[in-house]
Amino acid sequence: MATTIQKPSASSSSTTTTTTTFPASVFRALTPAAYLHAHLTHSPPIRPSTRAPSDFRPPVLNTNSLSHSAGSAVVRTGDTAVVVGVRPEIVGVKDIPGHAEILKASQESAGEAQDDRVEKLGLVVPNVELATGCAGSQIPGTAPTRAAQRLAWRVREGLVGGGVVDVEDLEIMWDRPVIGDEESSEEEEEDGAMEMEEENKKVKTRGEVVGYFVLYVDILVISLAGTPFDSIWAATLAALRTTVLPKAVYDPELEMVVCSPLKEEARRLNVKGMPIACTFRVFEPSRFKGLKDEKKTWLLADPDEMEEELCSEEISAVVDCSNAKLGTQIRKLEKTGGWVMGAEEMEQVIESSEKRWAEWNGLLEEL
Amino acid sequence: MTTTILHPLSSPDGSATHTAHGHTITAAVNGPLEVPRRDELPEEATVELHIRPATGISTIRERSLELLLEPTIRRLIRTETYPRTLIQLTLQILRSESSSTNTLTQVPALLGAAMLALLDGGVALRTTVVPALAVTARGQGAVLVDDVTEYEGEWDGTHVFGITGEGKVILAKSEGSFGVEEWKDACAVAVQGIMEGEEEDSDEEMYGDGDGGKQETGREWLMGVMAEKESS
């Protein structure tokens, strides 16, 4: 910015009003809150990044750019850039302690409650790394920061609790041949299969879970300029939507699961719904020296790094408008650090999120 | 059932043990303390929040909860009263009835314990906060609940609120599937339950031991706890 902003000098005791003129960058460095406030009180209000308060940064999406992962995506919104790669690994049920009980519990509660095997068995493992130098606060050689850990947990919550990935998609089944009735009654098995057999004695095989695909979701934030979660979440969703799992079969002779190298036999991972994360911050000038009399507050969509530092109140919503019958479903809503936004104002947040959802949906739907 | 013990620990400046929604938390607050130079803020206090699980060491689950609660706690404390100092808050989970890794139902107990410890420690606050837990079902009203696992109706959305002394929402965390109308409903029910008392048809017990008569509201509960402290 080459323009200069005039700021009246603070010396109110003297009668002569002197005016100091200095570059915008100095103004920003000295009093960031007043700098942001000066922008927002323009008509129409504008943010230092030239966005309107309700504007999100336009997203850019690239998929399958990593050749060695099953699915990957690169998302960039403004100066925040995120790479996500999905790597499947196979775990046999023999290596999962207590698997039989967990499987039984989930089959008994089938229909009533959501199958929570993805959570219990840890079949989706997200990891977030904030790359060294992606932001000024990221210094090399340190343990994962609390911010990175929180992001990883939120991704996990979204993938596991939100039912985005179905456990059926990760199961590796084997049709176990059944020899005679005695053997089958000796073995532990579900009631449904028993009944089936009584009905039709000719059934010679029985579907059995022999293993699972575990999806490692590795998230690398290469550049961080505010609102990392929105980009991370969109990139994760895009990566999962492009994930291709090979056909896996159990070989009873080798006693292990083998994967088919054929591309034609591989299948796409089925991702349910289209939850999109939208983050907002509330700017309260009255929290800062010299702006105490300003009663007005501003809701800023998709805040950048400077805005995040100045705004304590954060609202983060995950909305899904893909189900036309239910309309807008809010899957998650988090608000902390302030009390400006109440029940009435939340409508504005959700309305804004719906618009953002349409924007992301346009990009992600085609994958 | 909500129970509270004020000042169970003798060495910290303030402490409280709080049970709510099946979680028992002991909170301890120390401050103002000397702050490590790299964390020192020239014009306000540094606020640190630590959450320790009942078993094992803290994981990303606790880190996530810390970062959710920290901005709220920082906003509650008059940090400008204690420049260049540290206010340290430790929340130890003593017992959790639910084995689920879901963090949501733990939030009200953590927030309640933190609030009580801050009051017990005499830390200057902007306002008080009282937590509430509510559930909503699509197309139906919201209900305040004591324990989600014992709630007998069907629900799609679980909501946690932290309501300030002025009846405003400082903290909210919701999960499930719900519309904005249901969220507003849950919010209104939470504010009402804390500020004015619940409606007659509610059979859920929120605070106190409900010895017949009118339900105690969240605010009355907090006032009662503080009155007890003053008299002791």
PDB file of N, CA, C and O in Angstrom, chain A residues 119 146-147 149-150 152-154 156-157 284 287 289 312-313 326 328-344 346-347 350, chain B residues 43 49 60-61 63-64 66-68 70-72 75 101-103 126-127 138 164 168-181 183-184 187:
ATOM      1  N   GLU A 119     -14.027 -45.285  15.094  1.00  0.00           N
ATOM      2  CA  GLU A 119     -13.451 -44.600  16.251  1.00  0.00           C
ATOM      3  C   GLU A 119     -12.744 -45.591  17.175  1.00  0.00           C
ATOM      4  O   GLU A 119     -11.601 -45.391  17.561  1.00  0.00           O
ATOM      5  N   ARG A 146       0.716 -26.857  20.420  1.00  0.00           N
ATOM      6  CA  ARG A 146      -0.645 -27.149  20.847  1.00  0.00           C
ATOM      7  C   ARG A 146      -1.637 -26.892  19.721  1.00  0.00           C
ATOM      8  O   ARG A 146      -2.607 -27.609  19.556  1.00  0.00           O
ATOM      9  N   ALA A 147      -1.351 -25.847  18.924  1.00  0.00           N
ATOM     10  CA  ALA A 147      -2.254 -25.518  17.818  1.00  0.00           C
ATOM     11  C   ALA A 147      -2.334 -26.688  16.837  1.00  0.00           C
ATOM     12  O   ALA A 147      -3.420 -27.060  16.389  1.00  0.00           O
ATOM     13  N   GLN A 149      -1.744 -29.819  17.487  1.00  0.00           N
ATOM     14  CA  GLN A 149      -2.421 -30.945  18.124  1.00  0.00           C
ATOM     15  C   GLN A 149      -3.934 -30.744  18.127  1.00  0.00           C
ATOM     16  O   GLN A 149      -4.695 -31.681  17.926  1.00  0.00           O
ATOM     17  N   ARG A 150      -4.326 -29.493  18.354  1.00  0.00           N
ATOM     18  CA  ARG A 150      -5.761 -29.217  18.353  1.00  0.00           C
ATOM     19  C   ARG A 150      -6.356 -29.434  16.964  1.00  0.00           C
ATOM     20  O   ARG A 150      -7.438 -29.982  16.818  1.00  0.00           O
ATOM     21  N   ALA A 152      -5.304 -31.454  14.675  1.00  0.00           N
ATOM     22  CA  ALA A 152      -5.377 -32.892  14.405  1.00  0.00           C
ATOM     23  C   ALA A 152      -6.590 -33.498  15.105  1.00  0.00           C
ATOM     24  O   ALA A 152      -7.309 -34.329  14.532  1.00  0.00           O
ATOM     25  N   TRP A 153      -6.824 -33.058  16.330  1.00  0.00           N
ATOM     26  CA  TRP A 153      -7.965 -33.605  17.069  1.00  0.00           C
ATOM     27  C   TRP A 153      -9.290 -33.209  16.417  1.00  0.00           C
ATOM     28  O   TRP A 153     -10.221 -34.004  16.329  1.00  0.00           O
ATOM     29  N   ARG A 154      -9.348 -31.968  15.946  1.00  0.00           N
ATOM     30  CA  ARG A 154     -10.597 -31.522  15.311  1.00  0.00           C
ATOM     31  C   ARG A 154     -10.861 -32.280  14.015  1.00  0.00           C
ATOM     32  O   ARG A 154     -12.011 -32.587  13.699  1.00  0.00           O
ATOM     33  N   ARG A 156      -9.870 -35.320  13.461  1.00  0.00           N
ATOM     34  CA  ARG A 156     -10.262 -36.647  13.901  1.00  0.00           C
ATOM     35  C   ARG A 156     -11.737 -36.660  14.313  1.00  0.00           C
ATOM     36  O   ARG A 156     -12.494 -37.537  13.917  1.00  0.00           O
ATOM     37  N   GLU A 157     -12.122 -35.660  15.116  1.00  0.00           N
ATOM     38  CA  GLU A 157     -13.520 -35.559  15.546  1.00  0.00           C
ATOM     39  C   GLU A 157     -14.460 -35.483  14.351  1.00  0.00           C
ATOM     40  O   GLU A 157     -15.506 -36.124  14.326  1.00  0.00           O
ATOM     41  N   GLU A 284     -13.686  -6.676  18.354  1.00  0.00           N
ATOM     42  CA  GLU A 284     -14.268  -5.784  19.366  1.00  0.00           C
ATOM     43  C   GLU A 284     -13.273  -4.685  19.645  1.00  0.00           C
ATOM     44  O   GLU A 284     -12.368  -4.845  20.477  1.00  0.00           O
ATOM     45  N   ARG A 287     -11.915  -3.424  23.264  1.00  0.00           N
ATOM     46  CA  ARG A 287     -10.936  -4.130  24.089  1.00  0.00           C
ATOM     47  C   ARG A 287      -9.571  -3.443  24.069  1.00  0.00           C
ATOM     48  O   ARG A 287      -8.684  -3.800  24.832  1.00  0.00           O
ATOM     49  N   LYS A 289      -6.810  -0.084  23.858  1.00  0.00           N
ATOM     50  CA  LYS A 289      -6.556   1.277  24.315  1.00  0.00           C
ATOM     51  C   LYS A 289      -6.833   2.251  23.189  1.00  0.00           C
ATOM     52  O   LYS A 289      -6.472   2.005  22.052  1.00  0.00           O
ATOM     53  N   SER A 312     -10.510 -11.988  19.753  1.00  0.00           N
ATOM     54  CA  SER A 312     -10.478 -13.108  20.685  1.00  0.00           C
ATOM     55  C   SER A 312     -11.636 -14.070  20.441  1.00  0.00           C
ATOM     56  O   SER A 312     -11.504 -15.280  20.591  1.00  0.00           O
ATOM     57  N   GLU A 313     -12.779 -13.551  20.057  1.00  0.00           N
ATOM     58  CA  GLU A 313     -13.958 -14.403  19.909  1.00  0.00           C
ATOM     59  C   GLU A 313     -13.929 -15.134  18.565  1.00  0.00           C
ATOM     60  O   GLU A 313     -13.840 -14.506  17.506  1.00  0.00           O
ATOM     61  N   LEU A 326     -33.247 -32.445   4.435  1.00  0.00           N
ATOM     62  CA  LEU A 326     -33.033 -31.892   5.773  1.00  0.00           C
ATOM     63  C   LEU A 326     -32.638 -30.421   5.742  1.00  0.00           C
ATOM     64  O   LEU A 326     -32.628 -29.761   6.769  1.00  0.00           O
ATOM     65  N   THR A 328     -30.177 -27.254   5.621  1.00  0.00           N
ATOM     66  CA  THR A 328     -28.843 -27.027   6.169  1.00  0.00           C
ATOM     67  C   THR A 328     -28.692 -27.764   7.485  1.00  0.00           C
ATOM     68  O   THR A 328     -29.432 -27.524   8.421  1.00  0.00           O
ATOM     69  N   GLN A 329     -27.726 -28.676   7.510  1.00  0.00           N
ATOM     70  CA  GLN A 329     -27.444 -29.370   8.758  1.00  0.00           C
ATOM     71  C   GLN A 329     -26.172 -28.786   9.340  1.00  0.00           C
ATOM     72  O   GLN A 329     -25.155 -28.751   8.659  1.00  0.00           O
ATOM     73  N   ILE A 330     -26.227 -28.377  10.596  1.00  0.00           N
ATOM     74  CA  ILE A 330     -25.006 -27.945  11.265  1.00  0.00           C
ATOM     75  C   ILE A 330     -24.455 -29.191  11.945  1.00  0.00           C
ATOM     76  O   ILE A 330     -25.144 -29.835  12.716  1.00  0.00           O
ATOM     77  N   ARG A 331     -23.243 -29.561  11.604  1.00  0.00           N
ATOM     78  CA  ARG A 331     -22.659 -30.771  12.186  1.00  0.00           C
ATOM     79  C   ARG A 331     -21.856 -30.436  13.437  1.00  0.00           C
ATOM     80  O   ARG A 331     -21.693 -31.251  14.317  1.00  0.00           O
ATOM     81  N   LYS A 332     -21.316 -29.222  13.433  1.00  0.00           N
ATOM     82  CA  LYS A 332     -20.488 -28.804  14.555  1.00  0.00           C
ATOM     83  C   LYS A 332     -20.554 -27.297  14.667  1.00  0.00           C
ATOM     84  O   LYS A 332     -20.605 -26.607  13.655  1.00  0.00           O
ATOM     85  N   LEU A 333     -20.549 -26.821  15.880  1.00  0.00           N
ATOM     86  CA  LEU A 333     -20.538 -25.378  16.078  1.00  0.00           C
ATOM     87  C   LEU A 333     -19.722 -25.118  17.335  1.00  0.00           C
ATOM     88  O   LEU A 333     -19.998 -25.691  18.384  1.00  0.00           O
ATOM     89  N   GLU A 334     -18.708 -24.290  17.189  1.00  0.00           N
ATOM     90  CA  GLU A 334     -17.860 -23.991  18.338  1.00  0.00           C
ATOM     91  C   GLU A 334     -17.712 -22.502  18.439  1.00  0.00           C
ATOM     92  O   GLU A 334     -17.536 -21.818  17.438  1.00  0.00           O
ATOM     93  N   LYS A 335     -17.792 -22.025  19.650  1.00  0.00           N
ATOM     94  CA  LYS A 335     -17.654 -20.596  19.863  1.00  0.00           C
ATOM     95  C   LYS A 335     -16.938 -20.416  21.179  1.00  0.00           C
ATOM     96  O   LYS A 335     -17.266 -21.057  22.171  1.00  0.00           O
ATOM     97  N   THR A 336     -15.933 -19.576  21.196  1.00  0.00           N
ATOM     98  CA  THR A 336     -15.191 -19.358  22.438  1.00  0.00           C
ATOM     99  C   THR A 336     -14.581 -17.964  22.431  1.00  0.00           C
ATOM    100  O   THR A 336     -14.448 -17.338  21.383  1.00  0.00           O
ATOM    101  N   GLY A 337     -14.264 -17.476  23.623  1.00  0.00           N
ATOM    102  CA  GLY A 337     -13.467 -16.255  23.741  1.00  0.00           C
ATOM    103  C   GLY A 337     -14.206 -14.934  23.721  1.00  0.00           C
ATOM    104  O   GLY A 337     -13.561 -13.896  23.685  1.00  0.00           O
ATOM    105  N   GLY A 338     -15.531 -14.937  23.760  1.00  0.00           N
ATOM    106  CA  GLY A 338     -16.236 -13.660  23.784  1.00  0.00           C
ATOM    107  C   GLY A 338     -17.735 -13.852  23.777  1.00  0.00           C
ATOM    108  O   GLY A 338     -18.214 -14.963  23.597  1.00  0.00           O
ATOM    109  N   TRP A 339     -18.470 -12.744  24.017  1.00  0.00           N
ATOM    110  CA  TRP A 339     -19.920 -12.883  24.143  1.00  0.00           C
ATOM    111  C   TRP A 339     -20.683 -11.955  23.220  1.00  0.00           C
ATOM    112  O   TRP A 339     -21.825 -11.599  23.476  1.00  0.00           O
ATOM    113  N   VAL A 340     -20.046 -11.514  22.143  1.00  0.00           N
ATOM    114  CA  VAL A 340     -20.728 -10.587  21.235  1.00  0.00           C
ATOM    115  C   VAL A 340     -21.800 -11.314  20.419  1.00  0.00           C
ATOM    116  O   VAL A 340     -22.928 -10.834  20.279  1.00  0.00           O
ATOM    117  N   MET A 341     -21.448 -12.483  19.915  1.00  0.00           N
ATOM    118  CA  MET A 341     -22.379 -13.184  19.035  1.00  0.00           C
ATOM    119  C   MET A 341     -23.337 -14.033  19.866  1.00  0.00           C
ATOM    120  O   MET A 341     -22.922 -14.981  20.515  1.00  0.00           O
ATOM    121  N   GLY A 342     -24.596 -13.692  19.819  1.00  0.00           N
ATOM    122  CA  GLY A 342     -25.617 -14.448  20.546  1.00  0.00           C
ATOM    123  C   GLY A 342     -26.453 -15.265  19.590  1.00  0.00           C
ATOM    124  O   GLY A 342     -26.064 -15.515  18.450  1.00  0.00           O
ATOM    125  N   ALA A 343     -27.618 -15.672  20.061  1.00  0.00           N
ATOM    126  CA  ALA A 343     -28.475 -16.552  19.270  1.00  0.00           C
ATOM    127  C   ALA A 343     -28.912 -15.882  17.963  1.00  0.00           C
ATOM    128  O   ALA A 343     -28.908 -16.505  16.906  1.00  0.00           O
ATOM    129  N   GLU A 344     -29.263 -14.603  18.029  1.00  0.00           N
ATOM    130  CA  GLU A 344     -29.778 -13.927  16.828  1.00  0.00           C
ATOM    131  C   GLU A 344     -28.671 -13.767  15.788  1.00  0.00           C
ATOM    132  O   GLU A 344     -28.874 -13.995  14.598  1.00  0.00           O
ATOM    133  N   MET A 346     -26.200 -15.558  15.342  1.00  0.00           N
ATOM    134  CA  MET A 346     -25.717 -16.821  14.803  1.00  0.00           C
ATOM    135  C   MET A 346     -26.350 -17.123  13.445  1.00  0.00           C
ATOM    136  O   MET A 346     -25.761 -17.805  12.612  1.00  0.00           O
ATOM    137  N   GLU A 347     -27.544 -16.603  13.232  1.00  0.00           N
ATOM    138  CA  GLU A 347     -28.217 -16.801  11.941  1.00  0.00           C
ATOM    139  C   GLU A 347     -27.363 -16.261  10.795  1.00  0.00           C
ATOM    140  O   GLU A 347     -27.251 -16.878   9.751  1.00  0.00           O
ATOM    141  N   ILE A 350     -24.529 -18.631  10.071  1.00  0.00           N
ATOM    142  CA  ILE A 350     -24.925 -19.821   9.329  1.00  0.00           C
ATOM    143  C   ILE A 350     -25.269 -19.471   7.877  1.00  0.00           C
ATOM    144  O   ILE A 350     -24.918 -20.195   6.943  1.00  0.00           O
TER     145      ILE A 350
ATOM    146  N   GLU B  43       1.306  -5.683  29.159  1.00  0.00           N
ATOM    147  CA  GLU B  43       0.137  -4.966  29.659  1.00  0.00           C
ATOM    148  C   GLU B  43      -0.947  -5.860  30.246  1.00  0.00           C
ATOM    149  O   GLU B  43      -1.999  -5.382  30.651  1.00  0.00           O
ATOM    150  N   LEU B  49      -3.627 -22.709  30.864  1.00  0.00           N
ATOM    151  CA  LEU B  49      -4.626 -23.695  31.267  1.00  0.00           C
ATOM    152  C   LEU B  49      -4.080 -25.082  30.962  1.00  0.00           C
ATOM    153  O   LEU B  49      -3.622 -25.351  29.848  1.00  0.00           O
ATOM    154  N   ILE B  60      -3.547 -35.366  22.660  1.00  0.00           N
ATOM    155  CA  ILE B  60      -4.079 -34.279  21.833  1.00  0.00           C
ATOM    156  C   ILE B  60      -5.529 -33.983  22.184  1.00  0.00           C
ATOM    157  O   ILE B  60      -6.014 -32.891  21.953  1.00  0.00           O
ATOM    158  N   ARG B  61      -6.196 -34.954  22.792  1.00  0.00           N
ATOM    159  CA  ARG B  61      -7.574 -34.738  23.211  1.00  0.00           C
ATOM    160  C   ARG B  61      -7.637 -33.628  24.280  1.00  0.00           C
ATOM    161  O   ARG B  61      -8.443 -32.715  24.186  1.00  0.00           O
ATOM    162  N   ARG B  63      -5.223 -31.431  24.886  1.00  0.00           N
ATOM    163  CA  ARG B  63      -4.704 -30.200  24.281  1.00  0.00           C
ATOM    164  C   ARG B  63      -5.821 -29.450  23.578  1.00  0.00           C
ATOM    165  O   ARG B  63      -5.909 -28.239  23.625  1.00  0.00           O
ATOM    166  N   SER B  64      -6.658 -30.210  22.893  1.00  0.00           N
ATOM    167  CA  SER B  64      -7.744 -29.601  22.142  1.00  0.00           C
ATOM    168  C   SER B  64      -8.728 -28.915  23.078  1.00  0.00           C
ATOM    169  O   SER B  64      -9.185 -27.797  22.814  1.00  0.00           O
ATOM    170  N   GLU B  66      -8.028 -27.797  26.048  1.00  0.00           N
ATOM    171  CA  GLU B  66      -7.344 -26.631  26.617  1.00  0.00           C
ATOM    172  C   GLU B  66      -7.509 -25.426  25.705  1.00  0.00           C
ATOM    173  O   GLU B  66      -7.839 -24.333  26.143  1.00  0.00           O
ATOM    174  N   LEU B  67      -7.292 -25.654  24.417  1.00  0.00           N
ATOM    175  CA  LEU B  67      -7.356 -24.531  23.484  1.00  0.00           C
ATOM    176  C   LEU B  67      -8.774 -24.054  23.247  1.00  0.00           C
ATOM    177  O   LEU B  67      -8.989 -22.940  22.805  1.00  0.00           O
ATOM    178  N   LEU B  68      -9.750 -24.906  23.536  1.00  0.00           N
ATOM    179  CA  LEU B  68     -11.140 -24.464  23.426  1.00  0.00           C
ATOM    180  C   LEU B  68     -11.491 -23.568  24.616  1.00  0.00           C
ATOM    181  O   LEU B  68     -12.123 -22.522  24.462  1.00  0.00           O
ATOM    182  N   GLU B  70      -9.335 -22.056  26.830  1.00  0.00           N
ATOM    183  CA  GLU B  70      -8.405 -20.991  27.191  1.00  0.00           C
ATOM    184  C   GLU B  70      -8.876 -19.583  26.792  1.00  0.00           C
ATOM    185  O   GLU B  70      -8.853 -18.683  27.641  1.00  0.00           O
ATOM    186  N   PRO B  71      -9.319 -19.366  25.553  1.00  0.00           N
ATOM    187  CA  PRO B  71      -9.770 -18.009  25.219  1.00  0.00           C
ATOM    188  C   PRO B  71     -10.931 -17.543  26.094  1.00  0.00           C
ATOM    189  O   PRO B  71     -11.014 -16.363  26.440  1.00  0.00           O
ATOM    190  N   THR B  72     -11.802 -18.467  26.460  1.00  0.00           N
ATOM    191  CA  THR B  72     -12.936 -18.114  27.311  1.00  0.00           C
ATOM    192  C   THR B  72     -12.473 -17.708  28.704  1.00  0.00           C
ATOM    193  O   THR B  72     -12.907 -16.696  29.240  1.00  0.00           O
ATOM    194  N   ARG B  75     -10.766 -14.404  28.673  1.00  0.00           N
ATOM    195  CA  ARG B  75     -11.718 -13.297  28.530  1.00  0.00           C
ATOM    196  C   ARG B  75     -12.437 -13.027  29.863  1.00  0.00           C
ATOM    197  O   ARG B  75     -12.839 -11.905  30.131  1.00  0.00           O
ATOM    198  N   THR B 101     -14.356 -41.213  23.925  1.00  0.00           N
ATOM    199  CA  THR B 101     -13.319 -40.203  23.766  1.00  0.00           C
ATOM    200  C   THR B 101     -13.930 -38.850  23.427  1.00  0.00           C
ATOM    201  O   THR B 101     -13.230 -37.859  23.333  1.00  0.00           O
ATOM    202  N   ASN B 102     -15.245 -38.827  23.240  1.00  0.00           N
ATOM    203  CA  ASN B 102     -15.914 -37.579  22.916  1.00  0.00           C
ATOM    204  C   ASN B 102     -15.700 -36.560  24.031  1.00  0.00           C
ATOM    205  O   ASN B 102     -15.901 -36.842  25.203  1.00  0.00           O
ATOM    206  N   THR B 103     -15.299 -35.373  23.640  1.00  0.00           N
ATOM    207  CA  THR B 103     -14.938 -34.368  24.633  1.00  0.00           C
ATOM    208  C   THR B 103     -16.125 -33.525  25.069  1.00  0.00           C
ATOM    209  O   THR B 103     -16.055 -32.839  26.076  1.00  0.00           O
ATOM    210  N   ARG B 126     -14.220 -10.434  34.929  1.00  0.00           N
ATOM    211  CA  ARG B 126     -15.147  -9.527  34.250  1.00  0.00           C
ATOM    212  C   ARG B 126     -16.577  -9.915  34.553  1.00  0.00           C
ATOM    213  O   ARG B 126     -17.438  -9.101  34.742  1.00  0.00           O
ATOM    214  N   THR B 127     -16.820 -11.203  34.523  1.00  0.00           N
ATOM    215  CA  THR B 127     -18.165 -11.706  34.751  1.00  0.00           C
ATOM    216  C   THR B 127     -18.045 -13.152  35.212  1.00  0.00           C
ATOM    217  O   THR B 127     -16.960 -13.708  35.226  1.00  0.00           O
ATOM    218  N   ARG B 138     -34.720 -32.871  15.872  1.00  0.00           N
ATOM    219  CA  ARG B 138     -35.214 -32.107  14.724  1.00  0.00           C
ATOM    220  C   ARG B 138     -36.704 -31.826  14.853  1.00  0.00           C
ATOM    221  O   ARG B 138     -37.495 -32.725  15.137  1.00  0.00           O
ATOM    222  N   THR B 164     -22.858 -16.212  30.596  1.00  0.00           N
ATOM    223  CA  THR B 164     -22.266 -15.223  31.497  1.00  0.00           C
ATOM    224  C   THR B 164     -23.329 -14.660  32.438  1.00  0.00           C
ATOM    225  O   THR B 164     -24.520 -14.903  32.266  1.00  0.00           O
ATOM    226  N   LYS B 168     -25.352 -13.844  28.459  1.00  0.00           N
ATOM    227  CA  LYS B 168     -24.798 -13.946  27.102  1.00  0.00           C
ATOM    228  C   LYS B 168     -23.990 -15.222  26.956  1.00  0.00           C
ATOM    229  O   LYS B 168     -23.508 -15.777  27.949  1.00  0.00           O
ATOM    230  N   VAL B 169     -23.826 -15.651  25.711  1.00  0.00           N
ATOM    231  CA  VAL B 169     -23.121 -16.908  25.443  1.00  0.00           C
ATOM    232  C   VAL B 169     -21.644 -16.615  25.240  1.00  0.00           C
ATOM    233  O   VAL B 169     -21.274 -15.942  24.281  1.00  0.00           O
ATOM    234  N   ILE B 170     -20.808 -17.117  26.126  1.00  0.00           N
ATOM    235  CA  ILE B 170     -19.361 -16.904  25.953  1.00  0.00           C
ATOM    236  C   ILE B 170     -18.726 -18.130  25.334  1.00  0.00           C
ATOM    237  O   ILE B 170     -17.756 -18.045  24.590  1.00  0.00           O
ATOM    238  N   LEU B 171     -19.287 -19.294  25.612  1.00  0.00           N
ATOM    239  CA  LEU B 171     -18.722 -20.522  25.062  1.00  0.00           C
ATOM    240  C   LEU B 171     -19.857 -21.390  24.556  1.00  0.00           C
ATOM    241  O   LEU B 171     -20.904 -21.485  25.198  1.00  0.00           O
ATOM    242  N   ALA B 172     -19.686 -21.989  23.410  1.00  0.00           N
ATOM    243  CA  ALA B 172     -20.691 -22.911  22.901  1.00  0.00           C
ATOM    244  C   ALA B 172     -19.975 -23.984  22.116  1.00  0.00           C
ATOM    245  O   ALA B 172     -19.002 -23.705  21.413  1.00  0.00           O
ATOM    246  N   LYS B 173     -20.409 -25.209  22.278  1.00  0.00           N
ATOM    247  CA  LYS B 173     -19.870 -26.296  21.470  1.00  0.00           C
ATOM    248  C   LYS B 173     -21.014 -27.250  21.209  1.00  0.00           C
ATOM    249  O   LYS B 173     -21.658 -27.715  22.144  1.00  0.00           O
ATOM    250  N   SER B 174     -21.280 -27.512  19.962  1.00  0.00           N
ATOM    251  CA  SER B 174     -22.397 -28.382  19.608  1.00  0.00           C
ATOM    252  C   SER B 174     -21.927 -29.425  18.620  1.00  0.00           C
ATOM    253  O   SER B 174     -21.050 -29.171  17.800  1.00  0.00           O
ATOM    254  N   GLU B 175     -22.552 -30.590  18.724  1.00  0.00           N
ATOM    255  CA  GLU B 175     -22.236 -31.673  17.802  1.00  0.00           C
ATOM    256  C   GLU B 175     -23.510 -32.365  17.401  1.00  0.00           C
ATOM    257  O   GLU B 175     -24.513 -32.283  18.089  1.00  0.00           O
ATOM    258  N   GLY B 176     -23.454 -33.098  16.296  1.00  0.00           N
ATOM    259  CA  GLY B 176     -24.608 -33.866  15.846  1.00  0.00           C
ATOM    260  C   GLY B 176     -25.108 -33.334  14.534  1.00  0.00           C
ATOM    261  O   GLY B 176     -24.313 -33.070  13.625  1.00  0.00           O
ATOM    262  N   SER B 177     -26.404 -33.182  14.437  1.00  0.00           N
ATOM    263  CA  SER B 177     -26.996 -32.649  13.224  1.00  0.00           C
ATOM    264  C   SER B 177     -28.202 -31.820  13.634  1.00  0.00           C
ATOM    265  O   SER B 177     -29.118 -32.330  14.259  1.00  0.00           O
ATOM    266  N   PHE B 178     -28.165 -30.542  13.320  1.00  0.00           N
ATOM    267  CA  PHE B 178     -29.252 -29.670  13.758  1.00  0.00           C
ATOM    268  C   PHE B 178     -29.278 -28.442  12.872  1.00  0.00           C
ATOM    269  O   PHE B 178     -28.319 -28.156  12.150  1.00  0.00           O
ATOM    270  N   GLY B 179     -30.396 -27.715  12.924  1.00  0.00           N
ATOM    271  CA  GLY B 179     -30.518 -26.477  12.168  1.00  0.00           C
ATOM    272  C   GLY B 179     -30.287 -25.294  13.079  1.00  0.00           C
ATOM    273  O   GLY B 179     -30.181 -25.446  14.290  1.00  0.00           O
ATOM    274  N   VAL B 180     -30.236 -24.122  12.478  1.00  0.00           N
ATOM    275  CA  VAL B 180     -29.930 -22.934  13.278  1.00  0.00           C
ATOM    276  C   VAL B 180     -31.067 -22.647  14.257  1.00  0.00           C
ATOM    277  O   VAL B 180     -30.841 -22.152  15.363  1.00  0.00           O
ATOM    278  N   GLU B 181     -32.305 -23.009  13.877  1.00  0.00           N
ATOM    279  CA  GLU B 181     -33.444 -22.779  14.772  1.00  0.00           C
ATOM    280  C   GLU B 181     -33.312 -23.618  16.043  1.00  0.00           C
ATOM    281  O   GLU B 181     -33.603 -23.148  17.140  1.00  0.00           O
ATOM    282  N   TRP B 183     -30.566 -24.726  17.308  1.00  0.00           N
ATOM    283  CA  TRP B 183     -29.457 -24.192  18.115  1.00  0.00           C
ATOM    284  C   TRP B 183     -29.939 -22.999  18.931  1.00  0.00           C
ATOM    285  O   TRP B 183     -29.636 -22.880  20.116  1.00  0.00           O
ATOM    286  N   LYS B 184     -30.713 -22.128  18.289  1.00  0.00           N
ATOM    287  CA  LYS B 184     -31.229 -20.950  18.990  1.00  0.00           C
ATOM    288  C   LYS B 184     -32.145 -21.367  20.137  1.00  0.00           C
ATOM    289  O   LYS B 184     -32.130 -20.768  21.213  1.00  0.00           O
ATOM    290  N   CYS B 187     -30.069 -22.637  22.950  1.00  0.00           N
ATOM    291  CA  CYS B 187     -29.416 -21.487  23.570  1.00  0.00           C
ATOM    292  C   CYS B 187     -30.397 -20.777  24.499  1.00  0.00           C
ATOM    293  O   CYS B 187     -30.059 -20.436  25.638  1.00  0.00           O
TER     294      CYS B 187
END
